[in-house]
Amino acid sequence: MPRARVLIRPKEGILDPQGQAVERALPALGFPPAQHVHGGRLVELGVEDTGQLDEMCQKLLANPLVEDYEVELLEQ
Amino acid sequence: MNGPAAPTAPHRELGLTDHEYELIVDKLGREPNGVELAIFSLMWSEHCGYKHSKKQLRKLPTEGPALVMGPGENAGAVDVGSGLAVAFKVESHNHPSAVEPFQGAATGVGGILRDVFAIGARPIATLNSLRFGELDSPRSRYLLDRAVAGIGHYGNSIGVATVGGEIYFEPSYEHNCLVNAMCLGIAPKERLIRSAAAGVGNHVVLFGALTGRDGIGGASVLASAELDDAVDKRPSVQIGDPFEEKKLLETSLELLDRGLLRSLQDLGAAGLTSSASEMASGGKVGIDIDIDRVPLREPGMEPFEIMISESQERMLCVVEPDKLDEVLAVCEKWEVRATAIGVVTDTRRLRVLQGGEIVGDMPVEALVDDCPLYDLEPDEPDEPIYEPPPARIAAGAPAGDTLLGLIGAYNIASKRWAYEQYDTLVGSRTTTRAGAGDCAVLSLDPDGGEGAIAVAIDGNGRRVACDPYTGAVEAVLECAQNLACAGAEPLGLTNCLNFGNPEKPHIAWQFVRAVEGIAAGCTALGVPVTGGNVSLYNEGLEGPIYPSPIVGMVGKLGDPADLPAMGWQREGDAILLIGPFAPALAGSELEKQRGELSRGLPAVDLEAQAAAHALVRSLVAERLVSSIHDVADGGAAVALAECSIASGLGARVNLSALSEEGEVALFGEGPGGWVVSVPPEGADRVVRAATPVGIFELGQVGGDRLVAAASAASLAVSVSELRDAYEAGVADRLR
Amino acid sequence: MRFGVVRFPGSCDEIDALRACETYGDADVLWHRDADLKGVDAVVIPGGFSYGDYLRVGAIARFSPVMGAVEEFGRDGGPVLGICNGFQVLCEAGLLPGALLPNTSLRFLCRQVAVDVINRDTPWTRAVEGHKPLSIPVKHTTGRYYAPDEMLERIEASGQVVFRYHAGHNPNGSLNDIAGVCNEQGNVVGLMPHPEHAVNPLSGSTDGGLLFQSAARVLAPAVPAA
């Protein structure tokens, strides 16, 4: 069964406090500062029909009002 | 005797002594196989077997008129009228929290919730008592942050209000933090159930989450040894799922409401092993477990792994054959997995089967009843056990500066940062919220009861370090004092005894004296101990924690409407201090801030204390006082400051009658003091009523400053300055 | 009149919501698996952690059978109130504009706040009189209201902002201090604060009761004010 990986992240321009928290925490641990950190979600799934992935993202896996998503088909 | 020995001896790697191993061979009549050794090592661990503490715990009083369920079951319970019982217990999850504080604290809450609904009570509230090193340490800030987040995550998600707690910071906890979680539940008395298995031929049914490798050798092993290097123990930590537990809770209560279960037990430390063993022991029966029937989360798990897995959110029950289908149907309705995995037998043995073969066969008595119990060898030390704490407040500083230093000290400053992360409201029972009073108050009306219950959790480890006996007496008194602020009469007490390594004579001395102190306090107040928990070996290379007997108490009051608040109500009201309050600097927060730790605390007159509790309860019940606040950390001046902060109103007082020494009058600590305010026309009546137990007329509410004179000392600090210091003390450190 | 209170696996405040509704009318539980609203006059979707907040708050709950019936009820003009998680579910279902994002503090926050009632024309706010803000508690981790610029302007212009946090009381960074909104028709309202925890005088405030009282009055004018 083909497997896909979906990456979901907040749309550009939306305040992302999770990303900001990571940005602040890294220098506090002694690392050089990281730029433009964003936090998101990963969903991996095996699907019969990869053609349905886009609709799955639109309807359930992401909230298109506030999130962008990226689908990657994985090598078997 | 744990000693460095040949590291390859498997029983030693599992924490058993050579002597214990010999006992096992003797009881089995042969050498144990791998499965049996793993099972014995857990059942005979300190955490499960209470080897070093059980004999001492027998000193605690366990009888009381309101007692419905005493020690020995998953939780204790007391009668609160109207056919209702309140179940409650406190438990520790210290070692897992030091390793992974979010999940450690979260699963600590999960575990204590299960203990309460395992006896048939619906959890309605939790409280927590936390101890960390000083907040100057990044590690302590990290542990505090994650532990509070974990407690909030679990309690909020499952929909049980977190209504109270306490957090203390002391250097001795830097390498061994404490996370103690208490839970209260409510049930009609006839729904309470015991865990003893019964009925030969009955099914043993496992329901809840899948079984994985969580905590293999987790809580039990960690709690039976001192922590040196925690990093590689991380995979042993259990992961909690509050959503799963919510379903488990509803399932359990519905099964009980419909009378479908013969007995019920939750799976905690040592998983199936301890649950099945304890159920069989309680019922004097045997249990056969077919591990092929246990639903697994991971493939290829070995028999011993399945038996000792600490995967969370699982329960075990005993069901008569003709009720099995209905039980499975109820579980299915709540979308909870349920499987019959075993059967009750008359063999009085715990047998583990795989593929039709017996892979483990042990007498239940050997696992539970015959676990070796050890005598402690207490010896009062000549030398101090602890380093003195670092000094922060200079001796000779003006009293006003000292007050600001104390009100902003980590142990005293506002904990709003923490309690605002907890849902304190769900269930609509909370009438006095976290931060609003000396104890939490929960109305019984939503459950068909009358009046309300009050609950508090307390335990100042530093004072117990000064004097284990008196410090422990004070812990019991402090808890009851807080309940008295709501006019609540204590019905029962639960305790969690957090100590260092009991095999060391000075720790044994602390433990023995502290247990004796709790027994004395409970006896004087007529409060039975309904159950509790012991956490030992809280020490490392840097030394032991302060002896920390943490006490949770439940009390009953009448109508909770119009209870006196903590803060002043009106300008002109008279301010009084009631009780046999005899302040001293020994063991006080000021003494700590000056870099000292006394040896010994002044003796306590228990009869006088008990009389004062009764009098204060009656004043509150009759609504004769407008406000009330218990005097605790920081002494009278801090209590007065807290009343001013809560109200926005200042006060003008003279504390000279409390002591000839100004500092002692202002900042001295000790049991038996309550600050109250009363309308001027009602003051005489209160003074007359309180005279037999002790009363000091301090002054009046008014103005926008706290102005206090005490013999040669004096202070005048604005309420807004006090509030700023109070609100910033902890919050600013965590920014 | 009868309220229907939806119950998902993971709902926490449904008992509190039932109690609040029963102060002003009768109330039934609507189990998530049944697409049957049992002929109730108004629907309340309560707070909690439906489906454990898995994937995204409210994302799974919105597809349960009962929500199909609630969506139809709402589109037909029936009064629907979404509280906290209920508000999140209604946004996910498209019955309300916008979305709820994590609080800027990234922490759960439980606190009494002052909330101004901006739109008095919904069935849930008609009983509110005067200009004093309502004292109601919030308790959530994901309550920051967000809508893209154009949508936000439209909501403001058309009077779809129903509640706003009083100055200084915004606990989560919501745009324009928005605490609650309604649909274009005005019959479906969502808010983050918990009115059901401000009904009993012992809770310290009875202001929340006004929302349930409003609905009861609108649907059964003969019901005496509690």
Short mmCIF file of C-alpha atoms in Angstrom, two decimals, chain C residues 45-219:
data_model
loop_
_atom_site.label_atom_id
_atom_site.label_comp_id
_atom_site.label_asym_id
_atom_site.label_seq_id
_atom_site.Cartn_x
_atom_site.Cartn_y
_atom_site.Cartn_z
CA ILE C 45 -22.01 22.32 22.40
CA PRO C 46 -20.02 22.35 25.65
CA GLY C 47 -16.36 22.64 26.57
CA GLY C 48 -13.82 19.89 27.07
CA PHE C 49 -11.33 17.97 25.02
CA SER C 50 -13.49 16.17 22.47
CA TYR C 51 -11.56 13.23 21.04
CA GLY C 52 -8.60 14.29 23.17
CA ASP C 53 -7.98 17.33 20.95
CA TYR C 54 -6.25 14.84 18.68
CA LEU C 55 -4.99 16.15 15.33
CA ARG C 56 -6.47 19.61 15.91
CA VAL C 57 -8.99 20.84 18.46
CA GLY C 58 -12.48 20.03 17.28
CA ALA C 59 -11.27 18.51 14.01
CA ILE C 60 -12.63 15.05 14.65
CA ALA C 61 -15.74 15.99 16.61
CA ARG C 62 -17.12 18.03 13.72
CA PHE C 63 -17.59 14.84 11.69
CA SER C 64 -19.61 12.96 14.28
CA PRO C 65 -23.19 12.02 13.30
CA VAL C 66 -24.74 14.49 15.74
CA MET C 67 -22.92 17.38 14.11
CA GLY C 68 -24.60 16.68 10.79
CA ALA C 69 -27.93 17.23 12.50
CA VAL C 70 -26.63 20.31 14.35
CA GLU C 71 -25.38 21.82 11.10
CA GLU C 72 -28.82 21.38 9.53
CA PHE C 73 -30.50 22.79 12.63
CA GLY C 74 -28.18 25.81 12.54
CA ARG C 75 -28.69 26.47 8.85
CA ASP C 76 -32.44 26.36 9.44
CA GLY C 77 -32.14 29.15 12.02
CA GLY C 78 -32.13 27.06 15.20
CA PRO C 79 -30.23 28.63 18.15
CA VAL C 80 -26.84 26.98 18.70
CA LEU C 81 -24.31 27.95 21.39
CA GLY C 82 -20.72 26.66 21.20
CA ILE C 83 -18.71 27.06 24.43
CA CYS C 84 -14.91 26.82 24.28
CA ASN C 85 -14.31 23.42 22.63
CA GLY C 86 -17.84 23.83 21.22
CA PHE C 87 -16.75 27.11 19.61
CA GLN C 88 -13.74 25.31 18.13
CA VAL C 89 -15.98 22.54 16.72
CA LEU C 90 -18.35 25.09 15.13
CA CYS C 91 -15.43 26.86 13.42
CA GLU C 92 -14.06 23.55 12.13
CA ALA C 93 -17.53 22.69 10.85
CA GLY C 94 -17.75 25.99 8.98
CA LEU C 95 -20.83 27.13 10.92
CA LEU C 96 -18.83 30.05 12.31
CA PRO C 97 -16.13 32.14 10.60
CA GLY C 98 -12.51 32.06 11.67
CA ALA C 99 -10.40 29.67 13.71
CA LEU C 100 -9.04 29.26 17.23
CA LEU C 101 -5.27 29.06 17.63
CA PRO C 102 -2.99 28.35 20.61
CA ASN C 103 -2.84 31.07 23.28
CA THR C 104 0.17 33.35 22.79
CA SER C 105 1.41 32.21 26.20
CA LEU C 106 1.25 28.59 24.94
CA ARG C 107 -0.19 27.70 28.33
CA PHE C 108 -3.57 26.66 29.61
CA LEU C 109 -5.10 29.59 31.47
CA CYS C 110 -7.98 29.45 33.96
CA ARG C 111 -9.03 32.90 35.12
CA GLN C 112 -12.10 35.04 35.70
CA VAL C 113 -12.32 37.74 32.99
CA ALA C 114 -14.59 40.66 32.13
CA VAL C 115 -16.40 40.29 28.81
CA ASP C 116 -18.33 43.02 26.97
CA VAL C 117 -21.48 42.01 25.11
CA ILE C 118 -21.30 43.69 21.71
CA ASN C 119 -24.25 42.16 19.87
CA ARG C 120 -27.54 42.02 21.83
CA ASP C 121 -29.57 40.66 18.92
CA THR C 122 -28.70 37.00 19.08
CA PRO C 123 -31.03 34.54 20.84
CA TRP C 124 -28.25 34.04 23.40
CA THR C 125 -27.69 37.69 24.30
CA ARG C 126 -31.10 39.31 24.15
CA ALA C 127 -31.54 39.25 27.94
CA VAL C 128 -28.38 41.26 28.57
CA GLU C 129 -29.10 44.79 29.73
CA GLY C 130 -26.88 47.71 30.66
CA HIS C 131 -23.22 48.16 29.87
CA LYS C 132 -21.44 46.42 32.71
CA PRO C 133 -19.16 43.67 31.39
CA LEU C 134 -20.06 40.11 32.32
CA SER C 135 -17.77 38.33 34.80
CA ILE C 136 -17.15 34.84 33.35
CA PRO C 137 -14.19 32.45 33.61
CA VAL C 138 -12.02 31.30 30.71
CA LYS C 139 -10.10 28.04 30.82
CA HIS C 140 -8.33 26.95 27.66
CA THR C 141 -5.03 26.46 25.84
CA THR C 142 -6.32 27.14 22.32
CA GLY C 143 -8.50 30.22 22.43
CA ARG C 144 -6.77 32.84 20.33
CA TYR C 145 -9.39 33.96 17.78
CA TYR C 146 -8.09 34.45 14.27
CA ALA C 147 -9.58 35.35 10.90
CA PRO C 148 -7.73 36.55 7.79
CA ASP C 149 -7.85 40.36 7.35
CA GLU C 150 -10.69 40.48 4.85
CA MET C 151 -12.85 38.07 6.83
CA LEU C 152 -12.11 39.96 10.04
CA GLU C 153 -13.20 43.27 8.51
CA ARG C 154 -16.38 41.67 7.25
CA ILE C 155 -17.20 40.14 10.64
CA GLU C 156 -16.70 43.46 12.40
CA ALA C 157 -18.69 45.41 9.85
CA SER C 158 -21.64 43.04 9.86
CA GLY C 159 -21.98 42.93 13.64
CA GLN C 160 -20.88 39.30 13.92
CA VAL C 161 -18.62 40.05 16.89
CA VAL C 162 -20.82 39.09 19.84
CA PHE C 163 -18.37 39.24 22.77
CA ARG C 164 -15.13 41.11 23.30
CA TYR C 165 -12.72 40.84 26.23
CA HIS C 166 -12.87 44.04 28.29
CA ALA C 167 -9.75 46.23 28.05
CA GLY C 168 -6.84 44.47 29.73
CA HIS C 169 -8.67 41.15 30.03
CA ASN C 170 -7.65 39.44 26.76
CA PRO C 171 -6.14 36.19 28.05
CA ASN C 172 -4.94 34.66 24.80
CA GLY C 173 -3.98 37.24 22.15
CA SER C 174 -7.26 37.06 20.20
CA LEU C 175 -7.40 39.50 17.29
CA ASN C 176 -9.44 42.60 18.15
CA ASP C 177 -9.96 41.09 21.66
CA ILE C 178 -12.68 38.90 20.17
CA ALA C 179 -14.13 36.47 22.72
CA GLY C 180 -17.07 35.23 20.66
CA VAL C 181 -18.73 35.55 17.24
CA CYS C 182 -21.93 34.56 15.46
CA ASN C 183 -22.85 33.48 11.94
CA GLU C 184 -24.39 35.90 9.44
CA GLN C 185 -27.91 34.90 10.45
CA GLY C 186 -27.05 35.51 14.10
CA ASN C 187 -28.52 32.25 15.44
CA VAL C 188 -25.26 30.33 15.90
CA VAL C 189 -22.97 31.83 18.55
CA GLY C 190 -19.57 30.64 19.76
CA LEU C 191 -17.53 31.99 22.67
CA MET C 192 -14.38 30.92 24.53
CA PRO C 193 -15.47 31.95 28.08
CA HIS C 194 -17.60 29.51 30.06
CA PRO C 195 -21.01 30.99 30.97
CA GLU C 196 -22.07 27.69 32.59
CA HIS C 197 -19.49 28.34 35.32
CA ALA C 198 -21.12 31.66 36.19
CA VAL C 199 -24.68 30.60 36.94
CA ASN C 200 -24.62 29.42 40.56
CA PRO C 201 -24.11 32.32 43.01
CA LEU C 202 -21.61 30.13 44.90
CA SER C 203 -19.34 30.38 41.85
CA GLY C 204 -18.89 34.10 42.50
CA SER C 205 -20.85 35.38 39.49
CA THR C 206 -24.29 34.73 37.97
CA ASP C 207 -23.62 36.73 34.78
CA GLY C 208 -23.30 33.60 32.65
CA GLY C 209 -26.89 32.69 33.40
CA LEU C 210 -28.01 35.57 31.16
CA LEU C 211 -27.06 33.59 28.04
CA PHE C 212 -29.26 30.63 28.95
CA GLN C 213 -31.99 32.93 30.19
CA SER C 214 -31.95 34.75 26.84
CA ALA C 215 -32.52 31.56 24.89
CA ALA C 216 -35.24 30.41 27.26
CA ARG C 217 -37.04 33.75 26.91
CA VAL C 218 -36.79 33.79 23.15
CA LEU C 219 -38.14 30.26 22.80
#
